[in-house]
Amino acid sequence: MGFDVDEVLYPWVATLRHHLHTSEGWPLDRMPEPTRYGFGPDWGMADDAEFLAHAVATARAGLLHTYGDPLEGAAEVTHRLVDAGHTVHVVTARRYDESYGVNAVLADSTRRWLERHDIAFTTLDLELDKTAVPTDVYLDDRPDHVDALCAAGTRGVLMDSFHNQDPSCGRERVHSLAEFADLVEEMSANPATC
């Protein structure tokens, strides 16, 4: 099975907010809880390039992907699944254009963060294409990733998050990591596909 990291296991938005507040002096009230995936304009960022510049600066500062506790149940659920005989593949899109020079830092900091918080995993891959690592079931917070996974024959499950609240979204959804583990156990007893 597969897990995304950001907003599935890791509090990415809270970490970016912390960095912008402590390192850049942004007031917290400038950074409300996001309601969509491309929330940069809601925080006063002019465009995607400015958002990316802040994310890269946070990575270079060694904060992004190292700061913050896991989302509730991350260690317990991953161990529960490994103990039940499953392999856990962490596949994250934590990858930037090579010209930024931060991908090795991101891979290392992600691995250290997972290990520091005792999150069980078999493999860690930084891949923009979540289908690059074959899995039977995968949990992600982005509807487009879930669609691609299902199209590739994986049971893609959407982790409920701030940016995927479209009421017309009919994708299979869970509201917690524990709910996902229950779904996997049910699948193991009664296999299903997308």
PDB file of C-alpha atoms in Angstrom:
ATOM      1  CA  MET A   1       0.000   0.000   0.000  1.00  0.00           C
ATOM      2  CA  GLY A   2       1.017   3.574  -0.504  1.00  0.00           C
ATOM      3  CA  PHE A   3       0.871   6.811   1.401  1.00  0.00           C
ATOM      4  CA  ASP A   4       1.392  10.363   0.295  1.00  0.00           C
ATOM      5  CA  VAL A   5       3.196  12.485   2.891  1.00  0.00           C
ATOM      6  CA  ASP A   6       1.986  16.083   2.830  1.00  0.00           C
ATOM      7  CA  GLU A   7      -1.418  16.533   4.472  1.00  0.00           C
ATOM      8  CA  VAL A   8      -1.690  12.736   4.812  1.00  0.00           C
ATOM      9  CA  LEU A   9       1.129  11.989   7.267  1.00  0.00           C
ATOM     10  CA  TYR A  10       2.760  15.417   7.604  1.00  0.00           C
ATOM     11  CA  PRO A  11       1.385  18.928   8.409  1.00  0.00           C
ATOM     12  CA  TRP A  12       2.818  20.710   5.347  1.00  0.00           C
ATOM     13  CA  VAL A  13       0.602  23.798   5.533  1.00  0.00           C
ATOM     14  CA  ALA A  14       1.269  24.303   9.256  1.00  0.00           C
ATOM     15  CA  THR A  15       5.013  24.014   8.605  1.00  0.00           C
ATOM     16  CA  LEU A  16       4.970  26.573   5.796  1.00  0.00           C
ATOM     17  CA  ARG A  17       2.896  28.889   8.009  1.00  0.00           C
ATOM     18  CA  HIS A  18       5.404  28.453  10.868  1.00  0.00           C
ATOM     19  CA  HIS A  19       8.344  29.263   8.563  1.00  0.00           C
ATOM     20  CA  LEU A  20       6.728  32.345   7.067  1.00  0.00           C
ATOM     21  CA  HIS A  21       5.788  33.592  10.540  1.00  0.00           C
ATOM     22  CA  THR A  22       9.103  32.922  12.310  1.00  0.00           C
ATOM     23  CA  SER A  23      11.563  33.527   9.452  1.00  0.00           C
ATOM     24  CA  GLU A  24       9.782  36.084   7.284  1.00  0.00           C
ATOM     25  CA  GLY A  25       7.781  37.878   9.977  1.00  0.00           C
ATOM     26  CA  TRP A  26       4.413  37.265   8.374  1.00  0.00           C
ATOM     27  CA  PRO A  27       1.539  37.826  10.824  1.00  0.00           C
ATOM     28  CA  LEU A  28      -0.474  34.686  11.505  1.00  0.00           C
ATOM     29  CA  ASP A  29      -3.727  36.402  10.557  1.00  0.00           C
ATOM     30  CA  ARG A  30      -2.329  36.836   7.029  1.00  0.00           C
ATOM     31  CA  MET A  31      -2.311  33.033   6.673  1.00  0.00           C
ATOM     32  CA  PRO A  32      -5.843  31.726   7.307  1.00  0.00           C
ATOM     33  CA  GLU A  33      -6.689  28.043   7.145  1.00  0.00           C
ATOM     34  CA  PRO A  34      -6.714  27.224   3.404  1.00  0.00           C
ATOM     35  CA  THR A  35      -9.893  26.184   1.631  1.00  0.00           C
ATOM     36  CA  ARG A  36      -8.304  25.155  -1.685  1.00  0.00           C
ATOM     37  CA  TYR A  37      -5.131  23.522  -2.971  1.00  0.00           C
ATOM     38  CA  GLY A  38      -3.646  26.625  -4.641  1.00  0.00           C
ATOM     39  CA  PHE A  39      -3.978  28.794  -1.531  1.00  0.00           C
ATOM     40  CA  GLY A  40      -1.029  31.146  -2.202  1.00  0.00           C
ATOM     41  CA  PRO A  41      -3.257  34.066  -3.282  1.00  0.00           C
ATOM     42  CA  ASP A  42      -5.300  33.647  -0.078  1.00  0.00           C
ATOM     43  CA  TRP A  43      -2.079  34.338   1.827  1.00  0.00           C
ATOM     44  CA  GLY A  44      -1.206  37.344  -0.331  1.00  0.00           C
ATOM     45  CA  MET A  45       1.181  35.614  -2.741  1.00  0.00           C
ATOM     46  CA  ALA A  46       1.049  37.048  -6.239  1.00  0.00           C
ATOM     47  CA  ASP A  47       1.339  33.777  -8.157  1.00  0.00           C
ATOM     48  CA  ASP A  48       2.579  30.170  -8.187  1.00  0.00           C
ATOM     49  CA  ALA A  49       6.173  31.345  -8.686  1.00  0.00           C
ATOM     50  CA  GLU A  50       6.100  33.296  -5.422  1.00  0.00           C
ATOM     51  CA  PHE A  51       4.515  30.343  -3.618  1.00  0.00           C
ATOM     52  CA  LEU A  52       7.216  28.029  -4.988  1.00  0.00           C
ATOM     53  CA  ALA A  53       9.942  30.477  -3.948  1.00  0.00           C
ATOM     54  CA  HIS A  54       8.654  30.412  -0.361  1.00  0.00           C
ATOM     55  CA  ALA A  55       8.411  26.599  -0.362  1.00  0.00           C
ATOM     56  CA  VAL A  56      11.979  26.268  -1.693  1.00  0.00           C
ATOM     57  CA  ALA A  57      13.260  28.803   0.867  1.00  0.00           C
ATOM     58  CA  THR A  58      11.570  26.794   3.618  1.00  0.00           C
ATOM     59  CA  ALA A  59      13.261  23.623   2.317  1.00  0.00           C
ATOM     60  CA  ARG A  60      16.658  25.338   2.102  1.00  0.00           C
ATOM     61  CA  ALA A  61      16.234  26.560   5.689  1.00  0.00           C
ATOM     62  CA  GLY A  62      16.015  22.900   6.679  1.00  0.00           C
ATOM     63  CA  LEU A  63      12.568  23.415   8.154  1.00  0.00           C
ATOM     64  CA  LEU A  64      10.249  22.078   5.488  1.00  0.00           C
ATOM     65  CA  HIS A  65       9.850  18.355   5.970  1.00  0.00           C
ATOM     66  CA  THR A  66      11.629  18.342   9.344  1.00  0.00           C
ATOM     67  CA  TYR A  67       9.467  20.555  11.562  1.00  0.00           C
ATOM     68  CA  GLY A  68       6.149  19.414  12.960  1.00  0.00           C
ATOM     69  CA  ASP A  69       4.602  16.319  14.426  1.00  0.00           C
ATOM     70  CA  PRO A  70       2.864  13.753  12.248  1.00  0.00           C
ATOM     71  CA  LEU A  71      -0.839  13.920  11.686  1.00  0.00           C
ATOM     72  CA  GLU A  72      -2.864  11.914  14.174  1.00  0.00           C
ATOM     73  CA  GLY A  73      -2.306   8.173  13.992  1.00  0.00           C
ATOM     74  CA  ALA A  74       0.558   8.151  11.465  1.00  0.00           C
ATOM     75  CA  ALA A  75       2.939   5.955  13.464  1.00  0.00           C
ATOM     76  CA  GLU A  76       0.240   3.711  14.900  1.00  0.00           C
ATOM     77  CA  VAL A  77      -1.501   3.096  11.580  1.00  0.00           C
ATOM     78  CA  THR A  78       1.653   2.404   9.574  1.00  0.00           C
ATOM     79  CA  HIS A  79       2.847  -0.059  12.226  1.00  0.00           C
ATOM     80  CA  ARG A  80      -0.601  -1.663  12.355  1.00  0.00           C
ATOM     81  CA  LEU A  81      -0.473  -2.254   8.604  1.00  0.00           C
ATOM     82  CA  VAL A  82       3.114  -3.553   8.606  1.00  0.00           C
ATOM     83  CA  ASP A  83       2.285  -5.845  11.542  1.00  0.00           C
ATOM     84  CA  ALA A  84      -0.630  -7.196   9.478  1.00  0.00           C
ATOM     85  CA  GLY A  85       1.851  -8.176   6.741  1.00  0.00           C
ATOM     86  CA  HIS A  86       1.489  -5.234   4.360  1.00  0.00           C
ATOM     87  CA  THR A  87       4.331  -3.343   2.723  1.00  0.00           C
ATOM     88  CA  VAL A  88       4.102   0.417   3.128  1.00  0.00           C
ATOM     89  CA  HIS A  89       5.387   2.548   0.279  1.00  0.00           C
ATOM     90  CA  VAL A  90       5.693   6.264   0.939  1.00  0.00           C
ATOM     91  CA  VAL A  91       5.526   8.032  -2.410  1.00  0.00           C
ATOM     92  CA  THR A  92       5.663  11.796  -2.226  1.00  0.00           C
ATOM     93  CA  ALA A  93       5.761  14.547  -4.825  1.00  0.00           C
ATOM     94  CA  ARG A  94       8.329  16.407  -2.705  1.00  0.00           C
ATOM     95  CA  ARG A  95      10.381  17.214  -5.734  1.00  0.00           C
ATOM     96  CA  TYR A  96      11.321  20.476  -7.365  1.00  0.00           C
ATOM     97  CA  ASP A  97      13.075  21.387 -10.576  1.00  0.00           C
ATOM     98  CA  GLU A  98      16.711  20.253 -10.252  1.00  0.00           C
ATOM     99  CA  SER A  99      17.875  23.856 -10.697  1.00  0.00           C
ATOM    100  CA  TYR A 100      16.718  24.648  -7.144  1.00  0.00           C
ATOM    101  CA  GLY A 101      19.220  22.158  -5.735  1.00  0.00           C
ATOM    102  CA  VAL A 102      17.024  20.958  -2.883  1.00  0.00           C
ATOM    103  CA  ASN A 103      15.885  17.461  -3.905  1.00  0.00           C
ATOM    104  CA  ALA A 104      18.646  15.615  -2.026  1.00  0.00           C
ATOM    105  CA  VAL A 105      17.859  17.691   1.068  1.00  0.00           C
ATOM    106  CA  LEU A 106      14.165  16.879   0.702  1.00  0.00           C
ATOM    107  CA  ALA A 107      14.801  13.139   0.372  1.00  0.00           C
ATOM    108  CA  ASP A 108      17.092  13.119   3.398  1.00  0.00           C
ATOM    109  CA  SER A 109      14.875  15.314   5.573  1.00  0.00           C
ATOM    110  CA  THR A 110      11.775  13.293   4.683  1.00  0.00           C
ATOM    111  CA  ARG A 111      13.483  10.008   5.583  1.00  0.00           C
ATOM    112  CA  ARG A 112      14.799  11.441   8.865  1.00  0.00           C
ATOM    113  CA  TRP A 113      11.385  12.866   9.757  1.00  0.00           C
ATOM    114  CA  LEU A 114       9.651   9.525   9.105  1.00  0.00           C
ATOM    115  CA  GLU A 115      12.242   7.674  11.185  1.00  0.00           C
ATOM    116  CA  ARG A 116      12.256  10.239  14.017  1.00  0.00           C
ATOM    117  CA  HIS A 117       8.487   9.875  14.366  1.00  0.00           C
ATOM    118  CA  ASP A 118       8.576   6.067  14.110  1.00  0.00           C
ATOM    119  CA  ILE A 119       6.459   5.952  10.966  1.00  0.00           C
ATOM    120  CA  ALA A 120       6.837   2.482   9.497  1.00  0.00           C
ATOM    121  CA  PHE A 121       7.664   2.277   5.804  1.00  0.00           C
ATOM    122  CA  THR A 122       9.183  -0.216   3.396  1.00  0.00           C
ATOM    123  CA  THR A 123      10.271   2.254   0.706  1.00  0.00           C
ATOM    124  CA  LEU A 124      10.445   6.017   0.264  1.00  0.00           C
ATOM    125  CA  ASP A 125      10.219   7.489  -3.227  1.00  0.00           C
ATOM    126  CA  LEU A 126      10.117  11.112  -4.371  1.00  0.00           C
ATOM    127  CA  GLU A 127       7.964  10.860  -7.482  1.00  0.00           C
ATOM    128  CA  LEU A 128       5.666  13.375  -9.106  1.00  0.00           C
ATOM    129  CA  ASP A 129       3.813  10.427 -10.678  1.00  0.00           C
ATOM    130  CA  LYS A 130       2.265   8.458  -7.811  1.00  0.00           C
ATOM    131  CA  THR A 131       1.678   5.486 -10.130  1.00  0.00           C
ATOM    132  CA  ALA A 132       5.454   5.003 -10.559  1.00  0.00           C
ATOM    133  CA  VAL A 133       5.523   2.724  -7.505  1.00  0.00           C
ATOM    134  CA  PRO A 134       2.972  -0.091  -7.888  1.00  0.00           C
ATOM    135  CA  THR A 135       0.562  -0.381  -4.966  1.00  0.00           C
ATOM    136  CA  ASP A 136      -2.771  -2.113  -4.397  1.00  0.00           C
ATOM    137  CA  VAL A 137      -4.246   0.778  -2.440  1.00  0.00           C
ATOM    138  CA  TYR A 138      -2.951   4.323  -1.993  1.00  0.00           C
ATOM    139  CA  LEU A 139      -3.966   7.257   0.210  1.00  0.00           C
ATOM    140  CA  ASP A 140      -3.518  10.776  -1.178  1.00  0.00           C
ATOM    141  CA  ASP A 141      -5.085  14.167  -0.545  1.00  0.00           C
ATOM    142  CA  ARG A 142      -5.192  15.283  -4.184  1.00  0.00           C
ATOM    143  CA  PRO A 143      -8.171  14.187  -6.295  1.00  0.00           C
ATOM    144  CA  ASP A 144      -6.098  14.254  -9.517  1.00  0.00           C
ATOM    145  CA  HIS A 145      -3.583  11.835  -7.985  1.00  0.00           C
ATOM    146  CA  VAL A 146      -6.392   9.530  -6.824  1.00  0.00           C
ATOM    147  CA  ASP A 147      -7.854   9.556 -10.348  1.00  0.00           C
ATOM    148  CA  ALA A 148      -4.471   8.651 -11.883  1.00  0.00           C
ATOM    149  CA  LEU A 149      -3.978   5.850  -9.364  1.00  0.00           C
ATOM    150  CA  CYS A 150      -7.415   4.392 -10.087  1.00  0.00           C
ATOM    151  CA  ALA A 151      -6.772   4.619 -13.842  1.00  0.00           C
ATOM    152  CA  ALA A 152      -3.567   2.614 -13.270  1.00  0.00           C
ATOM    153  CA  GLY A 153      -5.474  -0.129 -11.428  1.00  0.00           C
ATOM    154  CA  THR A 154      -4.737   0.965  -7.860  1.00  0.00           C
ATOM    155  CA  ARG A 155      -7.532   1.557  -5.400  1.00  0.00           C
ATOM    156  CA  GLY A 156      -6.986   5.264  -4.851  1.00  0.00           C
ATOM    157  CA  VAL A 157      -8.468   6.702  -1.685  1.00  0.00           C
ATOM    158  CA  LEU A 158      -8.816  10.405  -0.945  1.00  0.00           C
ATOM    159  CA  MET A 159      -7.711  11.698   2.459  1.00  0.00           C
ATOM    160  CA  ASP A 160     -10.193  14.358   3.513  1.00  0.00           C
ATOM    161  CA  SER A 161      -8.406  17.700   3.556  1.00  0.00           C
ATOM    162  CA  PHE A 162      -9.014  21.446   3.362  1.00  0.00           C
ATOM    163  CA  HIS A 163      -8.608  21.605  -0.407  1.00  0.00           C
ATOM    164  CA  ASN A 164     -10.728  18.677  -1.562  1.00  0.00           C
ATOM    165  CA  GLN A 165     -14.124  19.657  -0.166  1.00  0.00           C
ATOM    166  CA  ASP A 166     -15.945  19.937  -3.501  1.00  0.00           C
ATOM    167  CA  PRO A 167     -19.366  18.397  -2.798  1.00  0.00           C
ATOM    168  CA  SER A 168     -19.436  16.909  -6.303  1.00  0.00           C
ATOM    169  CA  CYS A 169     -16.297  14.873  -5.544  1.00  0.00           C
ATOM    170  CA  GLY A 170     -17.445  11.261  -5.649  1.00  0.00           C
ATOM    171  CA  ARG A 171     -14.092   9.656  -4.907  1.00  0.00           C
ATOM    172  CA  GLU A 172     -13.727   7.143  -2.123  1.00  0.00           C
ATOM    173  CA  ARG A 173     -12.750   9.218   0.924  1.00  0.00           C
ATOM    174  CA  VAL A 174     -11.548   8.660   4.474  1.00  0.00           C
ATOM    175  CA  HIS A 175     -11.400  11.217   7.276  1.00  0.00           C
ATOM    176  CA  SER A 176      -8.539   9.734   9.266  1.00  0.00           C
ATOM    177  CA  LEU A 177      -5.593   7.396   8.992  1.00  0.00           C
ATOM    178  CA  ALA A 178      -7.365   4.948  11.315  1.00  0.00           C
ATOM    179  CA  GLU A 179     -10.328   4.876   8.922  1.00  0.00           C
ATOM    180  CA  PHE A 180      -7.913   4.103   6.072  1.00  0.00           C
ATOM    181  CA  ALA A 181      -6.377   1.213   8.053  1.00  0.00           C
ATOM    182  CA  ASP A 182      -9.875  -0.173   8.662  1.00  0.00           C
ATOM    183  CA  LEU A 183     -10.571   0.045   4.921  1.00  0.00           C
ATOM    184  CA  VAL A 184      -7.331  -1.827   4.136  1.00  0.00           C
ATOM    185  CA  GLU A 185      -8.223  -4.567   6.617  1.00  0.00           C
ATOM    186  CA  GLU A 186     -11.661  -4.859   5.019  1.00  0.00           C
ATOM    187  CA  MET A 187     -10.039  -5.003   1.554  1.00  0.00           C
ATOM    188  CA  SER A 188      -7.726  -7.771   2.709  1.00  0.00           C
ATOM    189  CA  ALA A 189     -10.736  -9.809   3.762  1.00  0.00           C
ATOM    190  CA  ASN A 190     -12.734  -8.946   0.629  1.00  0.00           C
ATOM    191  CA  PRO A 191     -10.565  -7.632  -2.279  1.00  0.00           C
ATOM    192  CA  ALA A 192     -12.018  -4.816  -4.407  1.00  0.00           C
ATOM    193  CA  THR A 193     -10.794  -2.473  -7.120  1.00  0.00           C
ATOM    194  CA  CYS A 194     -11.483   1.102  -8.230  1.00  0.00           C
TER     195      CYS A 194
END
